[in-house]
PDB file of C-alpha atoms in Angstrom:
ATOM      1  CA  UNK A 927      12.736   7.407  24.708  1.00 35.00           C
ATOM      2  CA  UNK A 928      12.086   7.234  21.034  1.00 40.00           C
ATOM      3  CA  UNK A 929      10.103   4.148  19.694  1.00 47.00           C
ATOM      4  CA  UNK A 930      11.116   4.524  16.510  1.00 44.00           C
ATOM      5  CA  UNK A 931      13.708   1.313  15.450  1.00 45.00           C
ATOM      6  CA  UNK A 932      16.204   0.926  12.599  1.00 43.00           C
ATOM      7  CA  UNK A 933      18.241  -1.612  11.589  1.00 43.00           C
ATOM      8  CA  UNK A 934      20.865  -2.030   8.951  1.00 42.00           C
ATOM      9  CA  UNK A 935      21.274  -4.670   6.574  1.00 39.00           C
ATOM     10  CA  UNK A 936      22.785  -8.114   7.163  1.00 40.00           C
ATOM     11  CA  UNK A 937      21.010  -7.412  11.216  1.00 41.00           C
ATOM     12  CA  UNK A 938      19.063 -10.930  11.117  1.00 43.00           C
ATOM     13  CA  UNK A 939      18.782 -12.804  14.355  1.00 39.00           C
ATOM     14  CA  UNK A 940      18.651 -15.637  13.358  1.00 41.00           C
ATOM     15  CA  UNK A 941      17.348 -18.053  16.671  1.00 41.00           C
ATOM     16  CA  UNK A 942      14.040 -15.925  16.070  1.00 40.00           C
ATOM     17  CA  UNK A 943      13.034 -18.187  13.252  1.00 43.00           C
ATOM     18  CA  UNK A 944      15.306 -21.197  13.417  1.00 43.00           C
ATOM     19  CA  UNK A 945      13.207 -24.154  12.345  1.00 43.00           C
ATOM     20  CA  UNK A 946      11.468 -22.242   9.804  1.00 56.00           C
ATOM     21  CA  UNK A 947      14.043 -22.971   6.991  1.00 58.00           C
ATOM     22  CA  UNK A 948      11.322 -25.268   5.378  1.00 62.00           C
ATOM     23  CA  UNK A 949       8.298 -22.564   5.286  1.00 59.00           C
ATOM     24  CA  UNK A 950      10.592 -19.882   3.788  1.00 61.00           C
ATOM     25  CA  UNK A 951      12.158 -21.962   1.190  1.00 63.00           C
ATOM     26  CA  UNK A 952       8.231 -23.466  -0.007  1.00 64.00           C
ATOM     27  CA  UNK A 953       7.817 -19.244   0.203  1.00 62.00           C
ATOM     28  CA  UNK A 954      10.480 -18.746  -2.333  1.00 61.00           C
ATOM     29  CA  UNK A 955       9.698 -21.136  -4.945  1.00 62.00           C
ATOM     30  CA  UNK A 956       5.792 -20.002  -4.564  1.00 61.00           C
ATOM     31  CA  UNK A 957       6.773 -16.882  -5.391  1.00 61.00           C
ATOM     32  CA  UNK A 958       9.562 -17.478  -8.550  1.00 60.00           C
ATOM     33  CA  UNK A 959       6.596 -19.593  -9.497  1.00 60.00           C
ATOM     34  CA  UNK A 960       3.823 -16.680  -9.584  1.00 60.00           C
ATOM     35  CA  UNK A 961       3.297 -16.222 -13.489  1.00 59.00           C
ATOM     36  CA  UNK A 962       2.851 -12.238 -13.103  1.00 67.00           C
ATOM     37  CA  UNK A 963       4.399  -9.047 -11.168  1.00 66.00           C
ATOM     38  CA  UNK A 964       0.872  -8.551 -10.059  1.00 70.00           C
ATOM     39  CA  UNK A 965       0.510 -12.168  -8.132  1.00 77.00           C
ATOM     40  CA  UNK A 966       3.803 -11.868  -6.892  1.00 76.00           C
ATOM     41  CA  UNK A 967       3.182  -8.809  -5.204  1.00 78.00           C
ATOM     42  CA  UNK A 968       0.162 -10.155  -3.696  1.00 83.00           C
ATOM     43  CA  UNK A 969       1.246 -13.434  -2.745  1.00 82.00           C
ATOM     44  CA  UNK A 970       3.780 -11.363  -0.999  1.00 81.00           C
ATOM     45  CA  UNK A 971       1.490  -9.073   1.057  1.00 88.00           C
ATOM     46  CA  UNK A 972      -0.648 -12.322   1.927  1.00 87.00           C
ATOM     47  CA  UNK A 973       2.269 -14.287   3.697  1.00 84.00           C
ATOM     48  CA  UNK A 974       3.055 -11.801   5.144  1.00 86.00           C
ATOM     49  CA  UNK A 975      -0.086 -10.832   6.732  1.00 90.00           C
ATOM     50  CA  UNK A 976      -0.424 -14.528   7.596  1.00 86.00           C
ATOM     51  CA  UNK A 977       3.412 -15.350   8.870  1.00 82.00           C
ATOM     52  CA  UNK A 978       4.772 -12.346  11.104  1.00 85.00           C
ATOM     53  CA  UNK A 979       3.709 -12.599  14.856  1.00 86.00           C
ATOM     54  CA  UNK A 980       1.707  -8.875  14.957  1.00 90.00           C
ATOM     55  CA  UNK A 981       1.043  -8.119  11.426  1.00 93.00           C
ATOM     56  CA  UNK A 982      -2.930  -7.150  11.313  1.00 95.00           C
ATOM     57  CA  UNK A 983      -2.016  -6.249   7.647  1.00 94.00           C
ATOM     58  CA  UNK A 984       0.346  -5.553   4.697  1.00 94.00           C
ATOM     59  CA  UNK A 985       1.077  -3.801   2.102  1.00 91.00           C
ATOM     60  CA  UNK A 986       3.877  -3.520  -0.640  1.00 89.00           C
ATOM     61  CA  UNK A 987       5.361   0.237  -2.103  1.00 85.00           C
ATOM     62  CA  UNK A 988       7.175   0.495  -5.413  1.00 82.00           C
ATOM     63  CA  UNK A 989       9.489   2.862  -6.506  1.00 81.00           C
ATOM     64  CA  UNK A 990       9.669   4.026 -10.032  1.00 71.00           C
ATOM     65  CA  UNK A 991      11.713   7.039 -11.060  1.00 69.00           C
ATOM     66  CA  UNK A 992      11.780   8.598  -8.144  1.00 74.00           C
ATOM     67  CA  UNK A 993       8.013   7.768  -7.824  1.00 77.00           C
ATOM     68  CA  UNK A 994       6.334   6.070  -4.939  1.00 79.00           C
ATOM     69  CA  UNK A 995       2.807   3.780  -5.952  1.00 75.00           C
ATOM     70  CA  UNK A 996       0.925   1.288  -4.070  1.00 71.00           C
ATOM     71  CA  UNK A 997       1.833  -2.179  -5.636  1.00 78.00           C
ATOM     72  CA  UNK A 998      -0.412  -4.521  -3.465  1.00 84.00           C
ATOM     73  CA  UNK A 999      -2.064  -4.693  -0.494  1.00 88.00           C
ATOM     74  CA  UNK A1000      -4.133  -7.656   1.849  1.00 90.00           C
ATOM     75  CA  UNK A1001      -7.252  -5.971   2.880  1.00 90.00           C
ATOM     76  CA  UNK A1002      -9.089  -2.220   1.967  1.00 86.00           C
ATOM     77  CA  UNK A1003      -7.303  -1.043   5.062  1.00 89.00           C
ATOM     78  CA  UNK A1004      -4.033  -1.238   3.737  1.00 89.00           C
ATOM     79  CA  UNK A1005      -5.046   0.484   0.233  1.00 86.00           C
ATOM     80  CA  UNK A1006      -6.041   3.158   1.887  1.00 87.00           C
ATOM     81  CA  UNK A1007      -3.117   4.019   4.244  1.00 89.00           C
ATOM     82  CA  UNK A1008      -0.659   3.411   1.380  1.00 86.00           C
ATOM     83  CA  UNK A1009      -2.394   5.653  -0.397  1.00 85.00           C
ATOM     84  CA  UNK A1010      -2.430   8.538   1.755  1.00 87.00           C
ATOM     85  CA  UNK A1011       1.589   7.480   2.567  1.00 85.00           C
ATOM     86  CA  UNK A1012       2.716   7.917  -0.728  1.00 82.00           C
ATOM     87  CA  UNK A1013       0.136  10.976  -1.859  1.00 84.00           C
ATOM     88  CA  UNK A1014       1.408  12.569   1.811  1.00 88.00           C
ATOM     89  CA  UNK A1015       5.099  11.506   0.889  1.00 86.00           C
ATOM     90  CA  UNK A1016       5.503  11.152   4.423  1.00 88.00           C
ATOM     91  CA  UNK A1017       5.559   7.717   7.253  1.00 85.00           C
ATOM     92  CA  UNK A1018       7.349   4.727   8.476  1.00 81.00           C
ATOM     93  CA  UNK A1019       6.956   3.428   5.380  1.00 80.00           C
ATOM     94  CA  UNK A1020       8.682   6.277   2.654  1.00 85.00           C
ATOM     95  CA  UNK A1021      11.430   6.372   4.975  1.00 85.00           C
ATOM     96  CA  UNK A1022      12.515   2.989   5.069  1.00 83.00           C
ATOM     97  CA  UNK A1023      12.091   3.972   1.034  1.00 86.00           C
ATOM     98  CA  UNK A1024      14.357   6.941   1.148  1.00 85.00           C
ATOM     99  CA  UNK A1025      16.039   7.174   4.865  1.00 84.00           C
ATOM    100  CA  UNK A1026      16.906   3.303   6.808  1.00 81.00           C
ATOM    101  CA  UNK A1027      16.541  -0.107   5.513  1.00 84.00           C
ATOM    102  CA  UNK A1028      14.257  -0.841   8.522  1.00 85.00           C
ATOM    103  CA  UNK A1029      11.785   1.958   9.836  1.00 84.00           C
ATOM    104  CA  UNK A1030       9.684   1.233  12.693  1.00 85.00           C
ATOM    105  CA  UNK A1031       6.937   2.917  14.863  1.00 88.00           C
ATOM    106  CA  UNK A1032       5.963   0.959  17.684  1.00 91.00           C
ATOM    107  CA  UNK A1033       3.081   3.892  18.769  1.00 93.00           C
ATOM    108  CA  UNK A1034       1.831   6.304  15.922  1.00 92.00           C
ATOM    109  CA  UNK A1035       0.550   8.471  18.790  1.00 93.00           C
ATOM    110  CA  UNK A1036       3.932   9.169  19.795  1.00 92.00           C
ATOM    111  CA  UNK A1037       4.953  10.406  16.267  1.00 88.00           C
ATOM    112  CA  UNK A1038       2.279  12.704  15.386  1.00 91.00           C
ATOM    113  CA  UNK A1039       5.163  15.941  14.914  1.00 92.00           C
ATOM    114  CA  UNK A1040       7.341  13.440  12.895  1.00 89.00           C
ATOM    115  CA  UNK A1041       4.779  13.200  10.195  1.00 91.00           C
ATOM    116  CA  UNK A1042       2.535  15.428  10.668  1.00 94.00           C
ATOM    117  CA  UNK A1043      -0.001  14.663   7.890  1.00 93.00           C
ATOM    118  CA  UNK A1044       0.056  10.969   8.082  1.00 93.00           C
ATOM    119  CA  UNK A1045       0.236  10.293  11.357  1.00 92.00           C
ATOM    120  CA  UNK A1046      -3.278  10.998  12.497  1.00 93.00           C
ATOM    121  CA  UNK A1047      -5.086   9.969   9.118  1.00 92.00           C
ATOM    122  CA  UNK A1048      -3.634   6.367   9.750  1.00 93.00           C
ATOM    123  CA  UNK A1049      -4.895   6.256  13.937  1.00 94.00           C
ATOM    124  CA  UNK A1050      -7.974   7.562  12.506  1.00 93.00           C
ATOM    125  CA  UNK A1051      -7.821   4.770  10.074  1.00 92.00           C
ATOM    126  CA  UNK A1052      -6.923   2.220  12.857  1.00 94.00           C
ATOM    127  CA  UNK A1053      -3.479   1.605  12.478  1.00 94.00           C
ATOM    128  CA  UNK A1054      -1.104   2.188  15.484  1.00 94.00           C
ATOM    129  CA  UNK A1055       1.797   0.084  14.471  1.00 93.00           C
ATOM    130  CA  UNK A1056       4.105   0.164  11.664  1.00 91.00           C
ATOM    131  CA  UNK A1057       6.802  -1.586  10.479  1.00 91.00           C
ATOM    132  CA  UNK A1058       8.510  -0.796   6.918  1.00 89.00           C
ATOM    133  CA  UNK A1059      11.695  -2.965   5.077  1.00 91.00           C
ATOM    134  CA  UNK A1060      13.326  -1.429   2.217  1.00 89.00           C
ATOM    135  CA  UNK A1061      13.251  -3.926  -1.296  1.00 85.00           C
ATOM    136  CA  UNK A1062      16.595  -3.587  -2.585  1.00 83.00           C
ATOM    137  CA  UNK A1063      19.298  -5.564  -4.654  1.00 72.00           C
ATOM    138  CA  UNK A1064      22.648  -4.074  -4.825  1.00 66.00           C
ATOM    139  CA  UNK A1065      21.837  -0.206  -5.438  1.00 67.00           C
ATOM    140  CA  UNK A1066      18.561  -0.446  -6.688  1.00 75.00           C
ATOM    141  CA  UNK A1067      15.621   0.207  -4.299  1.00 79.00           C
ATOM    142  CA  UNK A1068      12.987  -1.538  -5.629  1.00 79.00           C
ATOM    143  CA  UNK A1069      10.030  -0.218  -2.714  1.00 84.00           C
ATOM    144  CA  UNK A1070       8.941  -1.412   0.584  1.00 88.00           C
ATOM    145  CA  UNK A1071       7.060  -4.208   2.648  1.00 91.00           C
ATOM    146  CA  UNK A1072       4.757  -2.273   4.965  1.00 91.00           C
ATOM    147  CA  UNK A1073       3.247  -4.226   7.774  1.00 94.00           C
ATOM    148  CA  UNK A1074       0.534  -2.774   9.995  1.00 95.00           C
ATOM    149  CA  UNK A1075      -0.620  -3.480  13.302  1.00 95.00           C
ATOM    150  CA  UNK A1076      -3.757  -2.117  14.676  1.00 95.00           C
ATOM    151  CA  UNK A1077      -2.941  -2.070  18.342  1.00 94.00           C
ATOM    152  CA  UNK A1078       0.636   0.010  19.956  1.00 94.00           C
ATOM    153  CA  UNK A1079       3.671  -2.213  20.564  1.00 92.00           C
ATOM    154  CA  UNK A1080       2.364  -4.701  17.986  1.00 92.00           C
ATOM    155  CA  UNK A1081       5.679  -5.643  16.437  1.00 89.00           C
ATOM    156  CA  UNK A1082       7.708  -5.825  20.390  1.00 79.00           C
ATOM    157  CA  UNK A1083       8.255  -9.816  19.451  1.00 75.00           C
ATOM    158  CA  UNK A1084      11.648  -9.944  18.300  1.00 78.00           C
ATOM    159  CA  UNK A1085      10.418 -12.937  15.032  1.00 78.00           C
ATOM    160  CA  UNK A1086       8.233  -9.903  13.758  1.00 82.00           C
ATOM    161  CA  UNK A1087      11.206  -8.310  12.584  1.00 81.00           C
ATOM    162  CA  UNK A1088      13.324 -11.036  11.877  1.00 79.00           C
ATOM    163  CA  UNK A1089      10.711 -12.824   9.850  1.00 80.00           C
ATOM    164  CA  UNK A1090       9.954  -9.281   8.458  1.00 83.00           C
ATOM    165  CA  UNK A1091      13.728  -8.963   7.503  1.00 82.00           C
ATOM    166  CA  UNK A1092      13.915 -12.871   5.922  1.00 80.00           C
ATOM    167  CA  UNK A1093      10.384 -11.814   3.956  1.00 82.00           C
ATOM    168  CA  UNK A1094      11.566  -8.652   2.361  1.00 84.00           C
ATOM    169  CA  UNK A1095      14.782 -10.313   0.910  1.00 81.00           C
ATOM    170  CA  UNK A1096      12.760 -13.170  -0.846  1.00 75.00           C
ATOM    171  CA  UNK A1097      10.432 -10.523  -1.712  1.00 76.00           C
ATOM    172  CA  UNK A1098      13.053  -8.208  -3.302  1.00 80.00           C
ATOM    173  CA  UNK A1099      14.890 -11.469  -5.319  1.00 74.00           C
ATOM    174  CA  UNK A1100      11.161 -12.363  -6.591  1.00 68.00           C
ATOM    175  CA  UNK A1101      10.453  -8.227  -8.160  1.00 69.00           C
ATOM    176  CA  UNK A1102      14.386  -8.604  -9.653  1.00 69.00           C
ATOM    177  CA  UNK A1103      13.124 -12.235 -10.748  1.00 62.00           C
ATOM    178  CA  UNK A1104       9.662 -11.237 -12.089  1.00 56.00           C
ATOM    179  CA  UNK A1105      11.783  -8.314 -14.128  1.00 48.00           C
ATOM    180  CA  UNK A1106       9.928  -5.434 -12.903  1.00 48.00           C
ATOM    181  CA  UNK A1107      10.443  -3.166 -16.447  1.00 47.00           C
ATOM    182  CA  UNK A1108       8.631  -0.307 -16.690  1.00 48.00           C
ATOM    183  CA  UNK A1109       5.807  -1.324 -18.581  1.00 52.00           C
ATOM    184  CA  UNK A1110       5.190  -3.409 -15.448  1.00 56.00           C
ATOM    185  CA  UNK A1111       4.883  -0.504 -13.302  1.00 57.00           C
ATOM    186  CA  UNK A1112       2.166   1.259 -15.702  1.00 57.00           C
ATOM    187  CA  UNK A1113       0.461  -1.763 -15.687  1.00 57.00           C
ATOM    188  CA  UNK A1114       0.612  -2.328 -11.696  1.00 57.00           C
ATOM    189  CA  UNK A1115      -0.444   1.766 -12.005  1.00 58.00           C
ATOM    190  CA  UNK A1116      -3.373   1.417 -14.562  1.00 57.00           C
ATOM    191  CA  UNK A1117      -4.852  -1.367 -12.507  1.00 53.00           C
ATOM    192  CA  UNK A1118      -5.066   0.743  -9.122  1.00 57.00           C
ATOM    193  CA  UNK A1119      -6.173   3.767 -11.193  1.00 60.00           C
ATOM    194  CA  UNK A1120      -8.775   1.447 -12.413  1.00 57.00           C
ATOM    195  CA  UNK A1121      -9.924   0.898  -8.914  1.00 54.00           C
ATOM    196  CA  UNK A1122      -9.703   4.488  -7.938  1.00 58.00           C
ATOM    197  CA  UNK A1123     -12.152   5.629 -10.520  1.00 67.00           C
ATOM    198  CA  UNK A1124     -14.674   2.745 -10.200  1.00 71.00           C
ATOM    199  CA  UNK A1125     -14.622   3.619  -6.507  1.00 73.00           C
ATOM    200  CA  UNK A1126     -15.472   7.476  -7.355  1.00 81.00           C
ATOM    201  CA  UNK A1127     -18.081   6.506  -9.472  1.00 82.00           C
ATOM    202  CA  UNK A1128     -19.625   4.106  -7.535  1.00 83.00           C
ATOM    203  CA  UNK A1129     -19.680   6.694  -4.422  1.00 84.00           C
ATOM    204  CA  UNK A1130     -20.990   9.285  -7.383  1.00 85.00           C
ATOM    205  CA  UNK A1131     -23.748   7.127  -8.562  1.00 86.00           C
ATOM    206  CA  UNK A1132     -24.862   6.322  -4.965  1.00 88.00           C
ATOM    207  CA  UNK A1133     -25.542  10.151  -4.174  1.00 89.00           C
ATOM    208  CA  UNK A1134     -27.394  10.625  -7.600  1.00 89.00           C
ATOM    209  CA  UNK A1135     -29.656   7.703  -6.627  1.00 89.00           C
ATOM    210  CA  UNK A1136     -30.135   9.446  -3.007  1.00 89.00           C
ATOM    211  CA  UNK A1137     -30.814  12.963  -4.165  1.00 89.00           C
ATOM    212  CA  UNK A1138     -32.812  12.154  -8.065  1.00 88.00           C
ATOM    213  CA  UNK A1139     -34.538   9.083  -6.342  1.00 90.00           C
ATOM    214  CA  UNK A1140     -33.275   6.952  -9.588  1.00 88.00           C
ATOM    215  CA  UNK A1141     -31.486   3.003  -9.753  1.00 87.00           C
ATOM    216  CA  UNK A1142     -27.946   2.608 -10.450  1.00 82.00           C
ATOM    217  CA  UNK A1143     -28.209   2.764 -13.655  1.00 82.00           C
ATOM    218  CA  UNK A1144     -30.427   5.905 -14.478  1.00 86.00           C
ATOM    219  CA  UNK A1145     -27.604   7.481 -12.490  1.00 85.00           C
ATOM    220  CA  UNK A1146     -25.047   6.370 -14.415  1.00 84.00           C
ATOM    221  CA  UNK A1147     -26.543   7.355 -17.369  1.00 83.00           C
ATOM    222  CA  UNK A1148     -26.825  10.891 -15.575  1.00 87.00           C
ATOM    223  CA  UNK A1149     -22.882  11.093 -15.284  1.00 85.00           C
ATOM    224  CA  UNK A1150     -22.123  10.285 -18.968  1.00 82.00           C
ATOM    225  CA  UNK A1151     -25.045  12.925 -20.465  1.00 84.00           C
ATOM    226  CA  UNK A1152     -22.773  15.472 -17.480  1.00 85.00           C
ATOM    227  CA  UNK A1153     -19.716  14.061 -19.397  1.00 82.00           C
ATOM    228  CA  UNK A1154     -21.245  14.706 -22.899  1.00 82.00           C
ATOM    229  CA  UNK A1155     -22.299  18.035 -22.222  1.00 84.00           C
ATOM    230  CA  UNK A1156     -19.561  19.306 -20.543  1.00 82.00           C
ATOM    231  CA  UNK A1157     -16.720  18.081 -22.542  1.00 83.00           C
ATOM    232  CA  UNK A1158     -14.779  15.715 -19.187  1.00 81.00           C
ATOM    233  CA  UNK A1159     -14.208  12.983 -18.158  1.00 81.00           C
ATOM    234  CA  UNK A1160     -16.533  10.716 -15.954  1.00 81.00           C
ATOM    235  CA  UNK A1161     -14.359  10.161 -13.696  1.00 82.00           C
ATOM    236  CA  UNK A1162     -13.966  14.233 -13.326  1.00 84.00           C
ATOM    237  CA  UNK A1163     -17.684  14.328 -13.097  1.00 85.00           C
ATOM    238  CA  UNK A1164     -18.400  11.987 -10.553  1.00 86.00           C
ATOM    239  CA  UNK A1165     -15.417  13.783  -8.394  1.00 86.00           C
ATOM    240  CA  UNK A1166     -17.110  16.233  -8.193  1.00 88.00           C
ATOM    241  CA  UNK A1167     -20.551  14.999  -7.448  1.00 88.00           C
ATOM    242  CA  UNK A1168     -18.850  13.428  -4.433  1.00 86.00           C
ATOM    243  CA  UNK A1169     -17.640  16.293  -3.491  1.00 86.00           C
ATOM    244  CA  UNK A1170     -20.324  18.517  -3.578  1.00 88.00           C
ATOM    245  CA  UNK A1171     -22.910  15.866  -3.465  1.00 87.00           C
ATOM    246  CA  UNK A1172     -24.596  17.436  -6.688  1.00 88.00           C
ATOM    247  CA  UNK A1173     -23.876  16.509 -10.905  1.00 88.00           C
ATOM    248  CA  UNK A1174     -21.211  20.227 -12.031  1.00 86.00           C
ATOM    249  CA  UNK A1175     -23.954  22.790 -13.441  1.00 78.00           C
ATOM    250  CA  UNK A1176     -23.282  23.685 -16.945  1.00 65.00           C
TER     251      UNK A1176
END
C-alpha cells in the first residue's frame, strides 16, 4: 500500500492540538509583526522546525509566475533539498504546489519511480520523510511549507499534520499580509543568488589555494585577473574552476 497521503482543505482534526489555541495565536501576531517578507518567511520555517512532533527541518517554496524559488529554509540541509526540488521540478513538495493541498511521503525509498531525479538526491542527502502544505488564499497559490524528517515514518503522529495544516494557514495569511509584490520575490531571489555565488566562489578559491599553494586572497585575486582577461563573470569563472578543479585557459 501506497504511503503517500493527501488531504483536502478544511481536513483539520482538531483534538490533535486542542490546548494549543494560546501558542498559535502568540504565532500569528509574531508573524503580522515581522517587519519584512524575508523574517516572515523565516520565522515561519523556525516554528515550524521547533513545533511539529517529527519535523528534523523546514523549508518554505514560493511561487511566482509559474516559477518555483526557495524562500527560506532552517538549516543548510533544507537549502539544499529545496534547491534540487524546484531545479528537478519534481517531489512531495512541487506537488502539493501544483497537484494536492497536502502531499506526503512517509518513506522516500518507496518512491524512488515517482520522482525519479529527486528521490535519491534527497536519501543521499538524509532526508527520508516529507511532508508538503500548499500556501494559498482563495485562488492564489502562494508556495509551500516543506517539512523534512530524516528518519521513515517520521510524520505517523497524527499533530504533525494537524499542526502542519494550522501552520500553513497562518503562514499563508502572514505572505497575503506582508504583500508579497513582485519586487519582493526578486528581492527574496537576489538574496539566495547572493548565497549561491559566494558559495561557488568560496569552493573556487579553496581549490586555487590547494593547487597554486596561495591564501584566500591571492586566489581571489586569481579569479578576477581570469574575469578580466576573459571578458565573464566571476561567478562563471569560479564555476568552472569547481568543476574542473583548474582557473578556464584563455
Amino acid at each position: 500500500m501506497s504511503n503517500i497521503r493527501s488531504q483536502q482543505p478544511g481536513a483539520q482534526p482538531t483534538s490533535a492540538f486542542a490546548g494549543s489555541g494560546r501558542q498559535f495565536a502568540e504565532f500569528a501576531r509574531a508573524l503580522f509583526s515581522e517587519p519584512t517578507v524575508m523574517t516572515t518567511l523565516q520565522r515561519i520555517v523556525d516554528l515550524a522546525a521547533d513545533t511539529v512532533e517529527g519535523c528534523d527541518a523546514a523549508g518554505v517554496l514560493l511561487v511566482d509566475k509559474g516559477r518555483i524559488l526557495a524562500g527560506a529554509w532552517s538549516n543548510d540541509l533544507v537549502r539544499q533539498v529545496e534547491t534540487m526540488e524546484y531545479e528537478l521540478g519534481e517531489g512531495p513538495c512541487v506537488d502539493a504546489i501544483w497537484k494536492q493541498p497536502v502531499f506526503e511521503s512517509a518513506d522516500l525509498h518507496d518512491h524512488v519511480s515517482l520522482w525519479p531525479r529527486f528521490a535519491p538526491r534527497a536519501i543521499e542527502a538524509g532526508v527520508e520523510s516529507l511532508l508538503g502544505f500548499r500556501l494559498f488564499l482563495a485562488e492564489d497559490t502562494l508556495g509551500a511549507l516543506d517539512l523534512y524528517g530524516y528518519r521513515a515514518g517520521a510524520f505517523d503522529d497524527e499533530s504533525s499534520r494537524a499542526i502542519g495544516t494550522v501552520l500553513a494557514s497562518h503562514a499563508s495569511m502572514a505572505l497575503a499580509g506582508a504583500q508579497l509584490h513582485e519586487r519582493d520575490l526578486d528581492t527574496v531571489a537576489g538574496l539566495r543568488e547572493a548565497l549561491l555565488t559566494r558559495d561557488v566562489i568560496g569552493q573556487a578559491k579553496g581549490i586555487l589555494m590547494a593547487t597554486q599553494h596561495v591564501d584566500a586572497n591571492a586566489a581571489f585575486d586569481l579569479l578576477i585577473k581570469a574575469s578580466q582577461d576573459q571578458n565573464n563573470k566571476v561567478r562563471t569563472i569560479a564555476e568552472i574552476v569547481a568543476q574542473t578543479g583548474a582557473l578556464p585557459e584563455q
